Short mmCIF file of C-alpha atoms and ligand atoms in Angstrom, two decimals:
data_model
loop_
_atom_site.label_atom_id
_atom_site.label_comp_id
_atom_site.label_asym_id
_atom_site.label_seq_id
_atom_site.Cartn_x
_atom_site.Cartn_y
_atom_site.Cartn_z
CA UNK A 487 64.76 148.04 78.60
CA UNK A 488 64.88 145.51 81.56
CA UNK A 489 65.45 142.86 78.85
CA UNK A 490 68.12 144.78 77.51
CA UNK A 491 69.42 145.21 80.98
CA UNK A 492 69.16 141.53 82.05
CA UNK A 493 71.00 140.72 78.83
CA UNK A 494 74.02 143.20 79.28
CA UNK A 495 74.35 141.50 82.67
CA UNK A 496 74.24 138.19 81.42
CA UNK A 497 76.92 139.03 79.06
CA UNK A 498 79.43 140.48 81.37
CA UNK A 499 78.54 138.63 84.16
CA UNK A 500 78.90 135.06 82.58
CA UNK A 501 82.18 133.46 83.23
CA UNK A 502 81.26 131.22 79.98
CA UNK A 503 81.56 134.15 77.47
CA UNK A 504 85.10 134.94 78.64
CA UNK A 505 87.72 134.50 75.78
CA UNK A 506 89.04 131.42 75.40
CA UNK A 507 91.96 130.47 78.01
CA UNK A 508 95.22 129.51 76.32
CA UNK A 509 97.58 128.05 78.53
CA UNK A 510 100.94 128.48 78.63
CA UNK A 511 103.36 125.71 77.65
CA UNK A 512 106.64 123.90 77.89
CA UNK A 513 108.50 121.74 75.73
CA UNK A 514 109.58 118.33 77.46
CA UNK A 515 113.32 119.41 77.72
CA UNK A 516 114.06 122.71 79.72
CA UNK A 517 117.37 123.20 80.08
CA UNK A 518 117.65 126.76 81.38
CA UNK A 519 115.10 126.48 83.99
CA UNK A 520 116.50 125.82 86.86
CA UNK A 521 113.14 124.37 89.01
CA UNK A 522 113.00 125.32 92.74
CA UNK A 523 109.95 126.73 93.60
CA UNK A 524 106.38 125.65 91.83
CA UNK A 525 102.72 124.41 93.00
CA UNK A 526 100.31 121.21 93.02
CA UNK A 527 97.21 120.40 93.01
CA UNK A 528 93.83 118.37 92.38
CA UNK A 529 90.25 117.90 92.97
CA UNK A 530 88.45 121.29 91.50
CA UNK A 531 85.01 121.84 91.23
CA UNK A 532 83.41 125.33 89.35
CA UNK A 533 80.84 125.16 91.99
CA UNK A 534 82.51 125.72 95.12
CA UNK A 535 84.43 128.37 96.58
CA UNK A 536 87.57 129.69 94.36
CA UNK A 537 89.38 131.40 97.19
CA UNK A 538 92.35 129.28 96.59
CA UNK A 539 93.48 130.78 93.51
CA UNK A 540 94.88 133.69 94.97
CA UNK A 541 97.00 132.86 97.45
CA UNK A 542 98.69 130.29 94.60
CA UNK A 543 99.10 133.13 92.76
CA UNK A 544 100.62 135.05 95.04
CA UNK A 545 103.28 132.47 95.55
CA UNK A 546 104.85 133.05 91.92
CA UNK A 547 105.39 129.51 91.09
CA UNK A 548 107.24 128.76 88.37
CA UNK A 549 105.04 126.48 87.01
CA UNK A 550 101.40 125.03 88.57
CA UNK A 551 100.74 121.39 88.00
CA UNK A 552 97.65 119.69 87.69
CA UNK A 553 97.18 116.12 89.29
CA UNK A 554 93.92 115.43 88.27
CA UNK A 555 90.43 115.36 89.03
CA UNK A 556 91.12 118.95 87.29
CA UNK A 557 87.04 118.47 86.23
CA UNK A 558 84.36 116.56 87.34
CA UNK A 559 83.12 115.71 84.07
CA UNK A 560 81.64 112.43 85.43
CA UNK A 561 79.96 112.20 81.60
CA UNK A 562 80.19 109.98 78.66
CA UNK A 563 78.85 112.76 76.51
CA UNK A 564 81.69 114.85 75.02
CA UNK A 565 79.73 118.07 75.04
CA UNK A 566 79.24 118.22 78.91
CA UNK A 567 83.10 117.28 79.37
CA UNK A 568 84.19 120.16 76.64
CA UNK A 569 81.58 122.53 79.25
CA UNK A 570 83.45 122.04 82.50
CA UNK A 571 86.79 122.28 80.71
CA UNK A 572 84.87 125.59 79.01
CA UNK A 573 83.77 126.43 82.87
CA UNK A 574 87.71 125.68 84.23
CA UNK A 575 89.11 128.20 81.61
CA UNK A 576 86.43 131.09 82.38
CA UNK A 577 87.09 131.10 86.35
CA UNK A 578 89.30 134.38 86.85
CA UNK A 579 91.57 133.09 89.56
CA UNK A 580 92.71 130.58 87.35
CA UNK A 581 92.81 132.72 84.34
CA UNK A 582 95.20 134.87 86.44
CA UNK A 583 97.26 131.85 87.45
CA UNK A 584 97.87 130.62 83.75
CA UNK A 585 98.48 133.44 82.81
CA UNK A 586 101.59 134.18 85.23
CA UNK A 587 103.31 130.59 84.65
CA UNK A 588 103.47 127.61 82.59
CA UNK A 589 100.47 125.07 83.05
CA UNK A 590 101.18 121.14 83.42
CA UNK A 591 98.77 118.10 83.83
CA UNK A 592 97.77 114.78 84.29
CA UNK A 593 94.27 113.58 84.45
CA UNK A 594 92.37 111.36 87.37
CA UNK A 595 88.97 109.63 87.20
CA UNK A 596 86.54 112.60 87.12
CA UNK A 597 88.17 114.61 84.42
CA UNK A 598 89.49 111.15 82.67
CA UNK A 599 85.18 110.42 82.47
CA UNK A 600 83.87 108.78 85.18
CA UNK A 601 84.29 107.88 88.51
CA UNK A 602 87.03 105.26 89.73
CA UNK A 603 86.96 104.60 85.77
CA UNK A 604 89.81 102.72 84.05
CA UNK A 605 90.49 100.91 80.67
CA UNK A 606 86.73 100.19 80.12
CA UNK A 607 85.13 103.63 79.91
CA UNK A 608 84.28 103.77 76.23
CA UNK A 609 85.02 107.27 75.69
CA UNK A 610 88.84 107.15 76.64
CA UNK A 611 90.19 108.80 73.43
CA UNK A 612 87.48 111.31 72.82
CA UNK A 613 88.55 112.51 76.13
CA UNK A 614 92.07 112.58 75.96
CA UNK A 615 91.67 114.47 73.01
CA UNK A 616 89.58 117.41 74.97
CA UNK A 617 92.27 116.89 77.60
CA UNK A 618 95.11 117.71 75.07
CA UNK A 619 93.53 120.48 73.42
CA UNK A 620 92.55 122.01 76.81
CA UNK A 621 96.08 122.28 78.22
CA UNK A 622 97.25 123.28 74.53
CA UNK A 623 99.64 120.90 74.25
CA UNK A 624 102.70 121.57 71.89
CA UNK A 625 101.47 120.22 68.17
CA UNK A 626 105.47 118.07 68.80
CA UNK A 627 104.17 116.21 71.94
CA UNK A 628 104.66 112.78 72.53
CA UNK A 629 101.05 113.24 74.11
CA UNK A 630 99.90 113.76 70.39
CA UNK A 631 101.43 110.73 68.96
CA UNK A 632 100.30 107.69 71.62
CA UNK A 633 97.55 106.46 73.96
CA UNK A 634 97.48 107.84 77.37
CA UNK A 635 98.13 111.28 78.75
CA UNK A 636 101.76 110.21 80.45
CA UNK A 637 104.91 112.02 79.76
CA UNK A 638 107.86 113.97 81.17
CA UNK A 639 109.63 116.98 81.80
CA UNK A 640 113.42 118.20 82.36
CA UNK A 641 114.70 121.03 83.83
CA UNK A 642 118.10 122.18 84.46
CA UNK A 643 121.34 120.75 83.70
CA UNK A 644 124.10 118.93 85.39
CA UNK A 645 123.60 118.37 88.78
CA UNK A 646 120.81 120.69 89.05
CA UNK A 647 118.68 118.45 86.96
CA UNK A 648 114.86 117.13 87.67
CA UNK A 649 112.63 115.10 86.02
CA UNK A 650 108.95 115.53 86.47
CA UNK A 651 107.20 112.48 85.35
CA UNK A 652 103.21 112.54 85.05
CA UNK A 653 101.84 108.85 84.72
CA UNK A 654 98.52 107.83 83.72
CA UNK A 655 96.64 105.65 86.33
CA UNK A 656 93.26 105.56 84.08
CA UNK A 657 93.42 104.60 80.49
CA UNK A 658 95.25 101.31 80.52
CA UNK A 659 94.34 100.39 84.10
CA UNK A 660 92.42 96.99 84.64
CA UNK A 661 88.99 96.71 86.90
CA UNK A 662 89.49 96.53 90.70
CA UNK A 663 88.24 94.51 93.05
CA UNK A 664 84.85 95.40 94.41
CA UNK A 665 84.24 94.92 98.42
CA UNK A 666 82.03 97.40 98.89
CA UNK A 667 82.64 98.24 102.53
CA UNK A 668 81.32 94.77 103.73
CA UNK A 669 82.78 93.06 106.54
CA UNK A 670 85.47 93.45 108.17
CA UNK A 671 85.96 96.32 105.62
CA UNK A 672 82.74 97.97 106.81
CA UNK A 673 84.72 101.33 107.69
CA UNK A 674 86.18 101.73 104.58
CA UNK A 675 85.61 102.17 100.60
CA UNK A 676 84.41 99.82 98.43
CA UNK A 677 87.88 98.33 96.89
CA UNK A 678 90.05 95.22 97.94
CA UNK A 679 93.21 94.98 97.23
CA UNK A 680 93.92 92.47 93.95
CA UNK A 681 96.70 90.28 93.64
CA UNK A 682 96.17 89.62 89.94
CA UNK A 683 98.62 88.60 87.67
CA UNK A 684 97.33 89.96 84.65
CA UNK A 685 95.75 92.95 86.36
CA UNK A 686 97.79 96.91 85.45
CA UNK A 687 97.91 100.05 86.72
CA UNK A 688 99.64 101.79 83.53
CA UNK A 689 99.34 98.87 80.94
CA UNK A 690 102.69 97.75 79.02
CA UNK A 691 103.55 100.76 76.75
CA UNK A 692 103.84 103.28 79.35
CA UNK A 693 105.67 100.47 81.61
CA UNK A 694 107.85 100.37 79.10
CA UNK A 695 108.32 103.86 78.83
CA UNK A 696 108.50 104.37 82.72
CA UNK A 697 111.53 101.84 82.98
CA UNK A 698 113.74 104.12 80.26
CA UNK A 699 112.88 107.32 82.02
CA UNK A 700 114.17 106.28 85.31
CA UNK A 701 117.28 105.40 83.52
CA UNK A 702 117.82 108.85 82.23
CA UNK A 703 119.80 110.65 84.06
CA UNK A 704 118.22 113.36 86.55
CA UNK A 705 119.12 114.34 90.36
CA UNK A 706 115.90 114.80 91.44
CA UNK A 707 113.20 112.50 89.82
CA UNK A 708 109.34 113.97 90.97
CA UNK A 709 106.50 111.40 89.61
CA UNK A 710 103.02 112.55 89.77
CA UNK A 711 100.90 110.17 90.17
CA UNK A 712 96.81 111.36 90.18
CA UNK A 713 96.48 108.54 93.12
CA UNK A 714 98.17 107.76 96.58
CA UNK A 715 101.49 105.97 95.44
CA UNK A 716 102.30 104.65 99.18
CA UNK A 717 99.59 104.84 101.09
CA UNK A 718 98.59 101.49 102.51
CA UNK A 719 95.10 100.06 101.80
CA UNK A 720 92.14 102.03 102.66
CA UNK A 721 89.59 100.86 100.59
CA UNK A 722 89.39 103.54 98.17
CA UNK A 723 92.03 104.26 95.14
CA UNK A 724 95.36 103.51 95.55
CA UNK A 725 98.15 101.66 93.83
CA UNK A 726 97.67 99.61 96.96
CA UNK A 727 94.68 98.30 95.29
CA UNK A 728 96.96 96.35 93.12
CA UNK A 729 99.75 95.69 95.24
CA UNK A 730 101.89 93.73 92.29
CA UNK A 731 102.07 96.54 90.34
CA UNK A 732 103.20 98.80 93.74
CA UNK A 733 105.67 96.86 93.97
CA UNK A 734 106.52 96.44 90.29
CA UNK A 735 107.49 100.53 90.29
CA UNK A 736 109.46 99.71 93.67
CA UNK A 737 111.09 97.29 91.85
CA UNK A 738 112.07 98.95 88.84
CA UNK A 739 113.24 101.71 91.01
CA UNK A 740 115.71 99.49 93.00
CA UNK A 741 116.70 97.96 89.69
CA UNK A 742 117.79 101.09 87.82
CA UNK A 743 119.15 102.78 91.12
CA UNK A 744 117.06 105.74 90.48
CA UNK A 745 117.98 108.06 92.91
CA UNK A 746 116.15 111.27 94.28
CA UNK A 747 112.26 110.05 93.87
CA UNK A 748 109.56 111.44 95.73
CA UNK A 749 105.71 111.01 94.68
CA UNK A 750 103.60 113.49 94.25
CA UNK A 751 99.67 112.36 94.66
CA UNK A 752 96.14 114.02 95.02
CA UNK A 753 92.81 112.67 94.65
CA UNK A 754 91.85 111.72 98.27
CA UNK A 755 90.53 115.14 99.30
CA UNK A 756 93.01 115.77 101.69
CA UNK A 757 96.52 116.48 102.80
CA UNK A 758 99.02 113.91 104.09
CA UNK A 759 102.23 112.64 103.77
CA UNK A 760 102.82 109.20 103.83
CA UNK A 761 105.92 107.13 103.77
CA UNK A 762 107.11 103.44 102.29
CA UNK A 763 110.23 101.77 103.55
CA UNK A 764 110.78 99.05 101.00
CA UNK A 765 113.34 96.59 101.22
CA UNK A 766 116.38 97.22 99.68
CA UNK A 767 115.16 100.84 98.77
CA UNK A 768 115.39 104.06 100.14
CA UNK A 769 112.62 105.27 101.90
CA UNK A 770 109.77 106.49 99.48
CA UNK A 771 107.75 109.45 100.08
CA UNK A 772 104.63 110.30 98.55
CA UNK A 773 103.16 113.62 99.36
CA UNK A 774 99.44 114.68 98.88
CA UNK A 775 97.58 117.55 98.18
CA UNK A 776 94.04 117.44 97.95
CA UNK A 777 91.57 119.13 97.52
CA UNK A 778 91.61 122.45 95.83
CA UNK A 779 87.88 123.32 96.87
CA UNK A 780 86.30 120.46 97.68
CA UNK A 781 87.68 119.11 101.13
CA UNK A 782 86.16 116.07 103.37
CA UNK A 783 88.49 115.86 106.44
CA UNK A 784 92.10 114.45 106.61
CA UNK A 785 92.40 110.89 105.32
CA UNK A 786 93.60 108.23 107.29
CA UNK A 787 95.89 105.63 106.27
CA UNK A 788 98.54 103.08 107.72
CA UNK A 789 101.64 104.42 106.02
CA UNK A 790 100.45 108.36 107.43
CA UNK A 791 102.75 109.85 109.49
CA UNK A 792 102.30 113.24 111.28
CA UNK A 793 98.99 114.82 111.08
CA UNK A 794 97.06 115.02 107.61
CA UNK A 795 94.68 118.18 106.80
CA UNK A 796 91.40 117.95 105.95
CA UNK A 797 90.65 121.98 104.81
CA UNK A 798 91.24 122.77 101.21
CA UNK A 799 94.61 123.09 100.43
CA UNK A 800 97.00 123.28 97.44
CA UNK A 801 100.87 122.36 97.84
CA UNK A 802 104.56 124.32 97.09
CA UNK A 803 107.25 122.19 96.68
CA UNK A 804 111.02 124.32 96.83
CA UNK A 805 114.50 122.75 96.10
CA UNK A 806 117.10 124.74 97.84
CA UNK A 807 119.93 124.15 95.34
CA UNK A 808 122.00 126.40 97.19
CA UNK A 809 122.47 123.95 100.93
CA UNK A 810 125.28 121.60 100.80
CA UNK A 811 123.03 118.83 100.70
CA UNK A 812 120.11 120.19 98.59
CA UNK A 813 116.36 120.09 100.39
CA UNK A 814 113.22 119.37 99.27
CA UNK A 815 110.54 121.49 100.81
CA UNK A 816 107.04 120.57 100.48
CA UNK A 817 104.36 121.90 101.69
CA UNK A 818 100.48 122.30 102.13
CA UNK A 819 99.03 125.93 102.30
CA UNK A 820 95.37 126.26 103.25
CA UNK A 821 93.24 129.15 101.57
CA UNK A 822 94.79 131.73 103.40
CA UNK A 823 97.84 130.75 101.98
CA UNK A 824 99.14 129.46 105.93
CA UNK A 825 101.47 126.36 106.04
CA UNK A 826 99.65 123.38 107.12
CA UNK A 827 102.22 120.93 106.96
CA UNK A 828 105.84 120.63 105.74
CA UNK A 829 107.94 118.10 105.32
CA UNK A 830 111.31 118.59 104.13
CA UNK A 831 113.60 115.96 102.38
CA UNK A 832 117.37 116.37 102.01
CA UNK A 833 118.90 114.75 98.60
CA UNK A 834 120.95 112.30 101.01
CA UNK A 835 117.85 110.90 102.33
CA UNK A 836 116.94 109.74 98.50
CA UNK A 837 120.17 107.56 97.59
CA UNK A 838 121.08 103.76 97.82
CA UNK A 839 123.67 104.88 100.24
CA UNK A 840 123.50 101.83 103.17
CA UNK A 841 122.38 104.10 106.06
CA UNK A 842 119.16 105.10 103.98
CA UNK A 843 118.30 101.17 103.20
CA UNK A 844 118.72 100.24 107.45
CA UNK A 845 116.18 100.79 110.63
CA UNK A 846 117.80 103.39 112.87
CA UNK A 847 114.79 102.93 115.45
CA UNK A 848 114.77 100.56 118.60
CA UNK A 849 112.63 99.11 120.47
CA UNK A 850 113.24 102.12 123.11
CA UNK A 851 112.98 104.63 120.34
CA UNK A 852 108.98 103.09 120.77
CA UNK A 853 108.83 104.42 124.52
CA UNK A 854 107.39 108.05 125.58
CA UNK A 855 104.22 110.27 124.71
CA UNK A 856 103.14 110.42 121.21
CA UNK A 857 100.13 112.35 119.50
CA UNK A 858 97.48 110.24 117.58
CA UNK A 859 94.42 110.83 115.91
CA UNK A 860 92.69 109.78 119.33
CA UNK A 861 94.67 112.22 121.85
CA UNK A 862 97.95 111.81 123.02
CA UNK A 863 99.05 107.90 123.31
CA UNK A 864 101.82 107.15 126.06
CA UNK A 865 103.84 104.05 125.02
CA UNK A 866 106.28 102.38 128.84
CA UNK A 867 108.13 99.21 128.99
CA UNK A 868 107.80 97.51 132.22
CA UNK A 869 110.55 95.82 134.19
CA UNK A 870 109.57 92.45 133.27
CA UNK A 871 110.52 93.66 129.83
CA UNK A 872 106.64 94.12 128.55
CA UNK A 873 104.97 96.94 127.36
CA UNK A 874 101.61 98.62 128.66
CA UNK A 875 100.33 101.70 127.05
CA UNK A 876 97.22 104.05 127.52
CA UNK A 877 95.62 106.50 125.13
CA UNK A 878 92.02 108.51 126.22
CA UNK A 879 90.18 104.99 127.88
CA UNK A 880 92.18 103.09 126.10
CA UNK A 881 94.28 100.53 127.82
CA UNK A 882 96.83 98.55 125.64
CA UNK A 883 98.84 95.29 126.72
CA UNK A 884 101.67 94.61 123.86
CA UNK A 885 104.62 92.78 123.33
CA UNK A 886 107.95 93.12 121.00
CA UNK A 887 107.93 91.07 118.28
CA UNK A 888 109.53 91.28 114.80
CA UNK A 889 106.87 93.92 113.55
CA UNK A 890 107.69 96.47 116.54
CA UNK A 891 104.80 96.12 118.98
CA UNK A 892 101.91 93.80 119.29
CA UNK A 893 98.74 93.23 121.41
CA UNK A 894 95.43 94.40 122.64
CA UNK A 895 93.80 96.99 123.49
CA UNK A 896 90.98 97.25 126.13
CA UNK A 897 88.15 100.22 126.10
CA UNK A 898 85.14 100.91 128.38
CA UNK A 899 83.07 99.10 126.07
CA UNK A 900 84.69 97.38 122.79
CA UNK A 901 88.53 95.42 122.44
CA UNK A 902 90.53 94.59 119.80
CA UNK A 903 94.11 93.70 118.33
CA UNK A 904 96.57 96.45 118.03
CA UNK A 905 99.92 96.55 116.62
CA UNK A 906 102.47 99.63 116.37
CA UNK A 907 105.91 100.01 114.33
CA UNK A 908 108.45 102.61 114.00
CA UNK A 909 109.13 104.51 110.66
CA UNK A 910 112.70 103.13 109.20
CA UNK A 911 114.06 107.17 110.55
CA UNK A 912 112.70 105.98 113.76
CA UNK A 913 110.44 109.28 113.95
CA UNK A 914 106.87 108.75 113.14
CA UNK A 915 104.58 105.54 114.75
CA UNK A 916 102.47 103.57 112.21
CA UNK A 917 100.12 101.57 114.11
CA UNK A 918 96.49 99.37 113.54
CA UNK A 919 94.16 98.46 115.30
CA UNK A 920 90.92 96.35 114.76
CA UNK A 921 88.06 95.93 116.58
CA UNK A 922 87.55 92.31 118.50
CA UNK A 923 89.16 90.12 116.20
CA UNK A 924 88.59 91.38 112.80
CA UNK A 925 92.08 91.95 110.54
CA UNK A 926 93.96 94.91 111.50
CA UNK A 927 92.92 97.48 108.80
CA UNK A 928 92.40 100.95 110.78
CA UNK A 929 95.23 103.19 111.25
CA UNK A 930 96.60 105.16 114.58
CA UNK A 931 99.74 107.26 113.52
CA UNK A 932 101.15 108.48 115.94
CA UNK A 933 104.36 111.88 115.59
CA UNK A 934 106.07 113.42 118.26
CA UNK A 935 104.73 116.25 120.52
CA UNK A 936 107.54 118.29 119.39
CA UNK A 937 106.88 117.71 115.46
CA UNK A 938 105.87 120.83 114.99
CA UNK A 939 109.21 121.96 114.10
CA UNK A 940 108.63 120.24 110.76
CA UNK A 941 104.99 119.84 110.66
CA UNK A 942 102.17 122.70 111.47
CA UNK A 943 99.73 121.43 114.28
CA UNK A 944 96.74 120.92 112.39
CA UNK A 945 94.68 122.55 114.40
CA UNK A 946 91.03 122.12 112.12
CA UNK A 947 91.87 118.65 112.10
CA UNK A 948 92.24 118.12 116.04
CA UNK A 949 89.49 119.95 116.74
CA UNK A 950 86.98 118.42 114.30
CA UNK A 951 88.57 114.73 115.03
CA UNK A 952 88.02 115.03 118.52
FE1 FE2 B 137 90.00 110.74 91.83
#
């Protein structure tokens, strides 16, 4: 009887013996969708709490997009990988989520195999095969007929049209460089950034590929990318890491005059936004959410700016069509489904028009009380045309120079070189700092005391920070 008990139990009770999940799909083209409201996210683990499926449920998107690290599989046998997938489509919250919009997905290391994997790990096709088969893809993919997981998606028409592209930063990309956090790079991960010639991110066929879909015409143009597209170098993944190929996508977008791009990244298990002002390019934003369940405290990277958010987190992105000049809302909800951050991004801001390729800051747009990691950092120019600045016991001595500001700074016990410049907007500070005279790799952002009127005060953050 007990038996018979512990097995009924078993049975119900077992997420594993649900019925298999079948996502739904969409076809690449979408005409009569019109998208303006739908979710992101990455970094899922069945082991830890699943309190975030709800509140993305209760959101309605209109779609929910993977960006990988969907599994950790972390396996080069097939039959654990096929398990976790098994273990992602038994978990009821996301049951209930696929089953009230369309699923879409790209893979990152963990579900790709392995780790920070890339071209080498040996089981690359087996796994994109349990990848496609997962998500159902449609039996007419592209997917189904090439290497790699990348693709895209349209929806809408006319000038109410955006592309989503997905790329594929695993299966054709070459080895990094290994620094493993040795001097001066002791604070940070174990890659260096690689200047390699020969070295890829996405490898030539979906280069290729990439180059004709940003000539297709769209108003809007989302890429996912599974890792930080402009974040500066922090050691761990990044395109940074290979800093030719960064620029390569730059490039191509500057080329084609694709218009209305904004990254979407995950991966880093937290929540930031960070922001590239290339030359001759509009400035590029690249918004992160990460992780799902499995958060380590906001990131911290030169090319930040406002606060990140370190709690688990998944994001909504919503186009208001209707405004004059359409916005782009994005934003990071916590398990409780509270705003974290938001940035919004109005259509102007993401054209070759002049105005969006210049610096609108000054040198005096530099002066005043900002908010940093560290506690609030005042910034003063003197009369004899030099600038002092203090933040906590931190005493700084700087200069202008072509960067923005440069010096030192001075604490009760260590020193170091310190250098601060404006966001192209003229809104946000990206600064870094080094200690004594090591390179400048550590980043102090500084935003606004007022920011809150587009970004939430990150309150778990400040607290656990400082
Ligand atoms: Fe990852």
């Amino acid at each position: 009887m007990i038996i018979r008990i512990f097995l009924s139990l078993l049975f119900c009770c077992t997420p594993l013996l649900a019925e298999e999940l079948h996502h739904q799909t969409l076809p690449n083209d979408n005409p009569r969708i019109t998208l303006s409201h739908f979710a992101f996210g990455s970094c899922w683990k069945s082991s830890h709490s699943q309190k975030h499926w709800q509140p993305i449920v209760s959101n309605k998107p209109q779609l929910w997009l993977w960006l990988g690290d969907n599994i950790y599989a972390d396996t080069h046998d097939m039959g654990v990988m096929k398990k976790k997938y098994a273990e992602l489509g038994a978990t009821t919250g996301y049951r209930q989520l696929a089953a009230s919009c369309p699923v879409l997905a790209t893979w990152d290391d963990h579900d790709y195999g392995w780790n920070d994997a890339g071209s080498e790990y040996p089981e690359r096709k087996e796994s994109e095969q349990l990848f496609l088969e997962f998500f159902d893809e449609r039996p007419d993919s592209p997917r189904r007929k090439r290497e790699g997981v990348y693709t895209s998606y349209y929806f809408g028409e006319g000038d109410k049209r955006v592309q989503l592209i997905l790329l594929d930063t695993r299966y054709f990309r070459s080895e990094l460089k290994r620094i493993d956090g040795k001097p001066p790079y002791r604070p940070m991960g174990r890659w260096t950034p690689d200047e390699s010639p020969e070295k890829t991110m996405l490898g030539d066929a979906q280069w290729k590929w990439l180059e004709g879909e940003l000539q297709k015409p769209a108003r809007i143009r989302l890429i996912g990318t599974s890792i930080q597209f402009a974040a500066h170098h922090t050691g761990y993944e990044a395109w940074n890491n290979l800093p030719r190929e960064q620029q390569r996508l730059v490039d191509l977008i500057v080329k084609h005059r694709a218009e209305g791009v904004v990254f979407l990244s995950g991966d880093i298990h937290s929540a930031e936004l960070n922001v590239m002002d290339p030359e001759n390019c509009y400035s590029l934003v690249d918004f992160t959410s990460s992780s799902l369940n499995v958060p380590l405290g906001a990131a911290r990277t030169r090319r930040r700016v406002g606060p990140g958010y370190g709690g688990a987190n998944f994001a909504m992105v919503d186009i208001d069509w209707e405004a004059k000049d359409p916005t782009i809302t994005l934003a990071i909800k916590d398990t409780n489904n509270e705003t974290r951050l938001q940035h919004r991004v109005q259509l102007s801001e993401l054209t070759f028009d002049k105005t969006n390729l210049i610096a609108h800051a000054t040198y005096e747009n530099l002066a005043g009380k900002w908010e940093t990691f560290y506690g609030p950092l005042t910034l003063t120019k003197k009369s004899d045309g030099k600038w002092s600045g203090h933040c906590a016991d931190r005493k700084l001595s700087l200069k202008e120079s072509s960067y923005g500001l440069e010096g030192s700074w001075q604490g009760e016990k260590r020193s170091g070189k310190v250098r601060f410049e404006l966001t192209r907007d003229g809104q946000f500070l990206r600064g870094s700092y080094s200690y004594e005279e090591l390179p400048l790799q550590l980043e102090w952002s500084g935003w606004k005391m007022d920011w809150e009127k587009y970004f939430t005060r990150d309150d778990y953050h400040l607290r656990s920070k400082n």
